[in-house]
Amino acid sequence: MSTVVGSRSQTPILFVLFLGVLLAALDIAILGPAIPAIREAFSLSERQVSWVFSVWVLANLVSVPIMSKMADRHGRKSIYLLDIALFAGGGVVVALAPSFAVLLIGRAMQGAAASGIFPVAGAVVGDAFEPEKRGRAFGILGSVFGVAFIIGPILAGIILTVGWRWLYLAFVPLALIVLLAGWRFLPGDYVRTEKPLDRMGLASLAGILLAAAYAISVLDTSQLLESLLGWRVINSLLLIAILLPFLIRSSRTAPDPVLRIELFRNRQVAIALLVAIGAGICEAAFIFFPTIAVLAYNVTMSEASFMLLPLMFAVAIGSPIAGRLLDKTGSKFIVLTSMVLLGLGMLGISTSPESRPVFYLASVLIGLGLAALLGSALSYILMHEAKREERATSQGVITLFISIGQLMSAAMVGAIAASDAIRLDGYRTAFAVIVVIIFLLTGSAFFLKNRSAERETVFGSEN
């Protein structure tokens, strides 16, 4: 049964999805300015305060397959609104937290809620928009992240004058708007299944993701080999080895598996997931840009943060443009172009970090590349290669593989940079490694379907 709605009804749907994704994106964008105030409020060490972000990441990773699968089983609208409500509730817990432990509970709630917001939003796009308009819709949703990182720090600076707790209370009215508008405008839930829930698959996948994220989070990049051989990493790898056979078994035998193994045998999907890892590596790598700017130009960290604005504007502007082009040219052209832009941008950072013009130009190229990949192209591919009843799950898979790339990047760049006595040269080397990875992945993108073959898949998925 088709759930595509008329074009007049699509605008409020896109508005609801945009605001919901904006909530999750702003949560990340305001964290940097909020961290010093949270540290002071609870008298935390640097290691302790890092858990404000780490617990969000862990809850997010573990919850992605759960939220995505629930949306496919019980309806996109219900789970989307549930995630928005849970996110607002987490914000209230953080704002009213009497202790650091309670604050971490609130952050975990927000991470779990955010894990479902973007994948479910992507599934709603597949349900409510015609195939020839989905690229545009994905592009608009992708621009949210650029918008959030432009306005987020500014809003945080204003609200922090009142108090850091108000940063998280401010989520509540926006969430209420999304809940009311979503109840009114989101299409009804048509996806239902009587098949039993794949509990073994969900539990084993959640355990694998938690163990992998924990192992990477405890790595000491200055003593990488020693930390890799530490008991925390070894135990995490053992847990993954134990749980992996259970996940494989459930994917083959469960009536409604949390991950359908046939999806990963699809060449189009496999390439998209490899590219997603590369995009995640690049997305996490720009976290180090302010540090590079401090080392190269002798500016303060605050000034260096403003040097990221060209990248954020490129994401905000480039994502809707890429989405519109996607509907006309297909995903292969967009993916190839984006990977070349990312590679050239990373090459600029690697070879000439001391040149401000090169730094800004490279930032814009990276922003445009990320805008197209993270905003529309990869979601577009998974949307049409997956079955209609697993659209949210397929969007969650993209999120997972981007997260894998982000975790790999954080550990890799830190380790390589720390291995050189001259820190700036260490970052040069790290970004040179990323350039090699990106151009290798670019080669794989040549094997994506051409436009005519993709159009057959896109329109065939509606029948």
mmCIF file of C-alpha atoms in Angstrom, residues 77-308:
data_model
loop_
_atom_site.group_PDB
_atom_site.id
_atom_site.type_symbol
_atom_site.label_atom_id
_atom_site.label_comp_id
_atom_site.label_asym_id
_atom_site.label_seq_id
_atom_site.Cartn_x
_atom_site.Cartn_y
_atom_site.Cartn_z
ATOM 1 C CA LYS A 77 5.105 8.126 13.052
ATOM 2 C CA SER A 78 4.751 6.426 16.436
ATOM 3 C CA ILE A 79 8.490 5.862 16.921
ATOM 4 C CA TYR A 80 9.444 9.294 15.580
ATOM 5 C CA LEU A 81 7.156 11.031 18.067
ATOM 6 C CA LEU A 82 8.335 8.687 20.836
ATOM 7 C CA ASP A 83 11.955 9.663 20.085
ATOM 8 C CA ILE A 84 11.108 13.371 20.172
ATOM 9 C CA ALA A 85 9.369 12.960 23.544
ATOM 10 C CA LEU A 86 12.261 10.895 24.932
ATOM 11 C CA PHE A 87 14.731 13.519 23.713
ATOM 12 C CA ALA A 88 12.845 16.322 25.460
ATOM 13 C CA GLY A 89 12.568 14.213 28.610
ATOM 14 C CA GLY A 90 16.321 13.635 28.541
ATOM 15 C CA GLY A 91 16.866 17.384 28.254
ATOM 16 C CA VAL A 92 14.727 17.964 31.338
ATOM 17 C CA VAL A 93 16.684 15.311 33.276
ATOM 18 C CA VAL A 94 19.976 16.974 32.314
ATOM 19 C CA ALA A 95 18.706 20.450 33.201
ATOM 20 C CA LEU A 96 17.404 19.401 36.622
ATOM 21 C CA ALA A 97 20.211 16.939 37.420
ATOM 22 C CA PRO A 98 21.261 17.205 41.091
ATOM 23 C CA SER A 99 24.366 15.078 40.435
ATOM 24 C CA PHE A 100 26.680 14.130 37.598
ATOM 25 C CA ALA A 101 25.306 10.559 37.572
ATOM 26 C CA VAL A 102 21.778 11.830 36.928
ATOM 27 C CA LEU A 103 23.092 14.139 34.207
ATOM 28 C CA LEU A 104 24.639 11.133 32.460
ATOM 29 C CA ILE A 105 21.280 9.345 32.580
ATOM 30 C CA GLY A 106 19.700 12.322 30.813
ATOM 31 C CA ARG A 107 22.472 12.374 28.210
ATOM 32 C CA ALA A 108 21.969 8.648 27.585
ATOM 33 C CA MET A 109 18.244 9.279 27.068
ATOM 34 C CA GLN A 110 19.050 11.978 24.517
ATOM 35 C CA GLY A 111 21.557 9.757 22.720
ATOM 36 C CA ALA A 112 19.047 6.908 22.519
ATOM 37 C CA ALA A 113 16.349 9.254 21.209
ATOM 38 C CA ALA A 114 18.641 10.847 18.619
ATOM 39 C CA SER A 115 19.509 7.371 17.309
ATOM 40 C CA GLY A 116 16.010 7.040 15.891
ATOM 41 C CA ILE A 117 15.245 10.572 14.750
ATOM 42 C CA PHE A 118 17.287 10.704 11.529
ATOM 43 C CA PRO A 119 16.778 7.076 10.342
ATOM 44 C CA VAL A 120 13.035 7.312 10.931
ATOM 45 C CA ALA A 121 12.919 10.709 9.217
ATOM 46 C CA GLY A 122 14.594 9.115 6.200
ATOM 47 C CA ALA A 123 12.037 6.307 6.178
ATOM 48 C CA VAL A 124 9.195 8.840 6.277
ATOM 49 C CA VAL A 125 10.702 10.526 3.207
ATOM 50 C CA GLY A 126 10.466 7.178 1.399
ATOM 51 C CA ASP A 127 6.862 6.731 2.524
ATOM 52 C CA ALA A 128 5.565 10.223 1.805
ATOM 53 C CA PHE A 129 7.540 11.501 -1.209
ATOM 54 C CA GLU A 130 7.517 10.437 -4.840
ATOM 55 C CA PRO A 131 10.807 8.858 -6.032
ATOM 56 C CA GLU A 132 11.694 11.911 -8.136
ATOM 57 C CA LYS A 133 11.427 14.200 -5.080
ATOM 58 C CA ARG A 134 13.253 12.143 -2.463
ATOM 59 C CA GLY A 135 16.719 13.482 -3.235
ATOM 60 C CA ARG A 136 15.488 17.035 -2.649
ATOM 61 C CA ALA A 137 13.887 16.030 0.654
ATOM 62 C CA PHE A 138 17.014 14.220 1.841
ATOM 63 C CA GLY A 139 19.088 17.249 0.860
ATOM 64 C CA ILE A 140 16.972 19.594 2.964
ATOM 65 C CA LEU A 141 17.264 17.275 5.964
ATOM 66 C CA GLY A 142 21.019 17.019 5.432
ATOM 67 C CA SER A 143 21.393 20.806 5.539
ATOM 68 C CA VAL A 144 20.189 20.727 9.158
ATOM 69 C CA PHE A 145 23.648 19.810 10.427
ATOM 70 C CA GLY A 146 25.291 22.807 8.796
ATOM 71 C CA VAL A 147 22.542 25.082 10.120
ATOM 72 C CA ALA A 148 22.853 23.614 13.623
ATOM 73 C CA PHE A 149 26.608 24.124 13.805
ATOM 74 C CA ILE A 150 26.251 27.708 12.600
ATOM 75 C CA ILE A 151 23.484 28.820 14.964
ATOM 76 C CA GLY A 152 24.133 26.355 17.817
ATOM 77 C CA PRO A 153 27.254 27.973 19.304
ATOM 78 C CA ILE A 154 25.694 31.422 18.927
ATOM 79 C CA LEU A 155 22.509 30.392 20.755
ATOM 80 C CA ALA A 156 24.594 28.598 23.374
ATOM 81 C CA GLY A 157 26.648 31.724 24.004
ATOM 82 C CA ILE A 158 23.482 33.755 24.590
ATOM 83 C CA ILE A 159 21.718 31.191 26.796
ATOM 84 C CA LEU A 160 24.851 30.484 28.851
ATOM 85 C CA THR A 161 24.627 34.026 30.209
ATOM 86 C CA VAL A 162 21.533 32.814 32.084
ATOM 87 C CA GLY A 163 22.872 29.362 32.982
ATOM 88 C CA TRP A 164 23.894 26.118 31.296
ATOM 89 C CA ARG A 165 20.795 24.260 32.518
ATOM 90 C CA TRP A 166 18.614 26.516 30.363
ATOM 91 C CA LEU A 167 20.405 25.166 27.294
ATOM 92 C CA TYR A 168 18.688 21.821 27.830
ATOM 93 C CA LEU A 169 15.343 23.223 28.989
ATOM 94 C CA ALA A 170 15.252 25.160 25.711
ATOM 95 C CA PHE A 171 14.757 21.848 23.879
ATOM 96 C CA VAL A 172 11.337 21.372 25.475
ATOM 97 C CA PRO A 173 9.275 24.027 23.630
ATOM 98 C CA LEU A 174 10.816 23.062 20.288
ATOM 99 C CA ALA A 175 10.065 19.401 20.996
ATOM 100 C CA LEU A 176 6.454 20.273 21.843
ATOM 101 C CA ILE A 177 6.082 22.022 18.487
ATOM 102 C CA VAL A 178 7.441 18.928 16.713
ATOM 103 C CA LEU A 179 5.129 16.626 18.672
ATOM 104 C CA LEU A 180 2.008 18.661 17.930
ATOM 105 C CA ALA A 181 2.858 19.236 14.279
ATOM 106 C CA GLY A 182 3.972 15.624 13.855
ATOM 107 C CA TRP A 183 0.726 14.284 15.294
ATOM 108 C CA ARG A 184 -1.158 16.494 12.865
ATOM 109 C CA PHE A 185 0.865 16.172 9.651
ATOM 110 C CA LEU A 186 2.942 12.981 9.581
ATOM 111 C CA PRO A 187 1.370 10.203 7.503
ATOM 112 C CA GLY A 188 -0.382 7.421 9.386
ATOM 113 C CA ASP A 189 1.384 4.211 10.372
ATOM 114 C CA TYR A 190 0.770 1.507 7.796
ATOM 115 C CA VAL A 191 3.713 -0.770 8.556
ATOM 116 C CA ARG A 192 2.728 -3.694 10.744
ATOM 117 C CA THR A 193 4.004 -7.245 11.216
ATOM 118 C CA GLU A 194 2.864 -10.256 13.172
ATOM 119 C CA LYS A 195 6.303 -11.862 12.988
ATOM 120 C CA PRO A 196 8.078 -12.328 16.345
ATOM 121 C CA LEU A 197 10.689 -9.785 17.358
ATOM 122 C CA ASP A 198 14.282 -10.869 16.727
ATOM 123 C CA ARG A 199 15.343 -10.524 20.359
ATOM 124 C CA MET A 200 18.548 -12.503 19.925
ATOM 125 C CA GLY A 201 19.592 -10.361 16.973
ATOM 126 C CA LEU A 202 18.813 -7.107 18.740
ATOM 127 C CA ALA A 203 20.607 -8.142 21.934
ATOM 128 C CA SER A 204 23.699 -9.466 20.162
ATOM 129 C CA LEU A 205 23.978 -6.457 17.837
ATOM 130 C CA ALA A 206 23.565 -4.036 20.738
ATOM 131 C CA GLY A 207 26.250 -5.886 22.687
ATOM 132 C CA ILE A 208 28.649 -5.874 19.725
ATOM 133 C CA LEU A 209 28.173 -2.148 19.147
ATOM 134 C CA LEU A 210 28.564 -1.335 22.830
ATOM 135 C CA ALA A 211 31.744 -3.414 23.094
ATOM 136 C CA ALA A 212 33.241 -1.897 19.936
ATOM 137 C CA ALA A 213 32.446 1.670 20.976
ATOM 138 C CA TYR A 214 33.814 1.081 24.466
ATOM 139 C CA ALA A 215 37.024 -0.460 23.114
ATOM 140 C CA ILE A 216 37.672 2.551 20.900
ATOM 141 C CA SER A 217 36.738 5.043 23.631
ATOM 142 C CA VAL A 218 39.368 3.671 26.045
ATOM 143 C CA LEU A 219 42.215 3.748 23.523
ATOM 144 C CA ASP A 220 45.121 5.972 24.516
ATOM 145 C CA THR A 221 46.348 7.442 21.234
ATOM 146 C CA SER A 222 49.700 8.425 22.757
ATOM 147 C CA GLN A 223 50.328 4.768 23.733
ATOM 148 C CA LEU A 224 48.250 2.995 21.122
ATOM 149 C CA LEU A 225 49.950 -0.431 21.096
ATOM 150 C CA GLU A 226 49.942 -0.675 24.884
ATOM 151 C CA SER A 227 46.254 0.272 25.123
ATOM 152 C CA LEU A 228 45.322 -2.141 22.296
ATOM 153 C CA LEU A 229 46.803 -4.947 24.389
ATOM 154 C CA GLY A 230 45.097 -3.727 27.572
ATOM 155 C CA TRP A 231 42.502 -5.875 29.319
ATOM 156 C CA ARG A 232 39.598 -3.512 28.532
ATOM 157 C CA VAL A 233 40.155 -3.727 24.771
ATOM 158 C CA ILE A 234 40.905 -7.477 24.841
ATOM 159 C CA ASN A 235 37.737 -8.204 26.837
ATOM 160 C CA SER A 236 35.686 -6.094 24.434
ATOM 161 C CA LEU A 237 37.054 -8.013 21.438
ATOM 162 C CA LEU A 238 36.309 -11.322 23.172
ATOM 163 C CA LEU A 239 32.727 -10.228 23.781
ATOM 164 C CA ILE A 240 32.365 -9.299 20.105
ATOM 165 C CA ALA A 241 33.741 -12.707 19.085
ATOM 166 C CA ILE A 242 31.221 -14.437 21.348
ATOM 167 C CA LEU A 243 28.219 -12.413 20.187
ATOM 168 C CA LEU A 244 28.943 -12.338 16.437
ATOM 169 C CA PRO A 245 27.842 -15.957 15.748
ATOM 170 C CA PHE A 246 24.520 -15.260 17.479
ATOM 171 C CA LEU A 247 23.954 -12.211 15.254
ATOM 172 C CA ILE A 248 24.810 -14.182 12.105
ATOM 173 C CA ARG A 249 22.517 -17.019 13.140
ATOM 174 C CA SER A 250 19.597 -14.687 13.832
ATOM 175 C CA SER A 251 20.068 -12.884 10.505
ATOM 176 C CA ARG A 252 19.705 -16.258 8.736
ATOM 177 C CA THR A 253 16.962 -17.909 10.756
ATOM 178 C CA ALA A 254 14.783 -15.252 12.399
ATOM 179 C CA PRO A 255 11.409 -14.610 10.656
ATOM 180 C CA ASP A 256 12.017 -10.854 10.927
ATOM 181 C CA PRO A 257 15.796 -10.403 11.488
ATOM 182 C CA VAL A 258 17.167 -7.162 12.854
ATOM 183 C CA LEU A 259 19.675 -7.215 9.986
ATOM 184 C CA ARG A 260 18.821 -9.102 6.811
ATOM 185 C CA ILE A 261 22.061 -10.610 5.517
ATOM 186 C CA GLU A 262 20.882 -10.427 1.884
ATOM 187 C CA LEU A 263 20.930 -6.634 2.134
ATOM 188 C CA PHE A 264 24.696 -6.676 2.694
ATOM 189 C CA ARG A 265 25.241 -8.967 -0.304
ATOM 190 C CA ASN A 266 23.786 -6.268 -2.558
ATOM 191 C CA ARG A 267 26.729 -4.634 -4.372
ATOM 192 C CA GLN A 268 25.095 -1.212 -4.379
ATOM 193 C CA VAL A 269 24.566 -1.401 -0.610
ATOM 194 C CA ALA A 270 28.063 -2.745 0.086
ATOM 195 C CA ILE A 271 29.660 0.142 -1.816
ATOM 196 C CA ALA A 272 27.418 2.690 -0.098
ATOM 197 C CA LEU A 273 28.404 1.335 3.319
ATOM 198 C CA LEU A 274 32.114 1.490 2.469
ATOM 199 C CA VAL A 275 31.655 5.086 1.356
ATOM 200 C CA ALA A 276 29.724 5.757 4.584
ATOM 201 C CA ILE A 277 32.768 4.677 6.601
ATOM 202 C CA GLY A 278 34.916 7.076 4.554
ATOM 203 C CA ALA A 279 32.426 9.895 5.073
ATOM 204 C CA GLY A 280 32.424 9.204 8.800
ATOM 205 C CA ILE A 281 36.233 9.322 8.853
ATOM 206 C CA CYS A 282 36.180 12.735 7.164
ATOM 207 C CA GLU A 283 33.367 14.056 9.358
ATOM 208 C CA ALA A 284 35.220 13.182 12.559
ATOM 209 C CA ALA A 285 38.532 14.444 11.166
ATOM 210 C CA PHE A 286 37.348 18.039 10.953
ATOM 211 C CA ILE A 287 37.060 18.010 14.759
ATOM 212 C CA PHE A 288 40.850 18.392 14.674
ATOM 213 C CA PHE A 289 40.731 21.454 12.401
ATOM 214 C CA PRO A 290 40.700 23.984 15.273
ATOM 215 C CA THR A 291 43.786 22.302 16.776
ATOM 216 C CA ILE A 292 45.539 22.465 13.409
ATOM 217 C CA ALA A 293 44.614 26.153 13.117
ATOM 218 C CA VAL A 294 46.022 26.868 16.591
ATOM 219 C CA LEU A 295 49.299 25.148 15.710
ATOM 220 C CA ALA A 296 49.583 26.678 12.226
ATOM 221 C CA TYR A 297 48.403 30.249 12.822
ATOM 222 C CA ASN A 298 48.991 30.825 16.539
ATOM 223 C CA VAL A 299 45.341 31.753 17.158
ATOM 224 C CA THR A 300 43.257 30.985 20.236
ATOM 225 C CA MET A 301 40.973 27.930 20.277
ATOM 226 C CA SER A 302 37.972 30.259 20.233
ATOM 227 C CA GLU A 303 39.241 32.012 17.106
ATOM 228 C CA ALA A 304 40.070 28.661 15.535
ATOM 229 C CA SER A 305 36.489 27.465 16.066
ATOM 230 C CA PHE A 306 35.202 30.378 13.979
ATOM 231 C CA MET A 307 37.499 29.214 11.182
ATOM 232 C CA LEU A 308 35.146 26.237 10.774
#
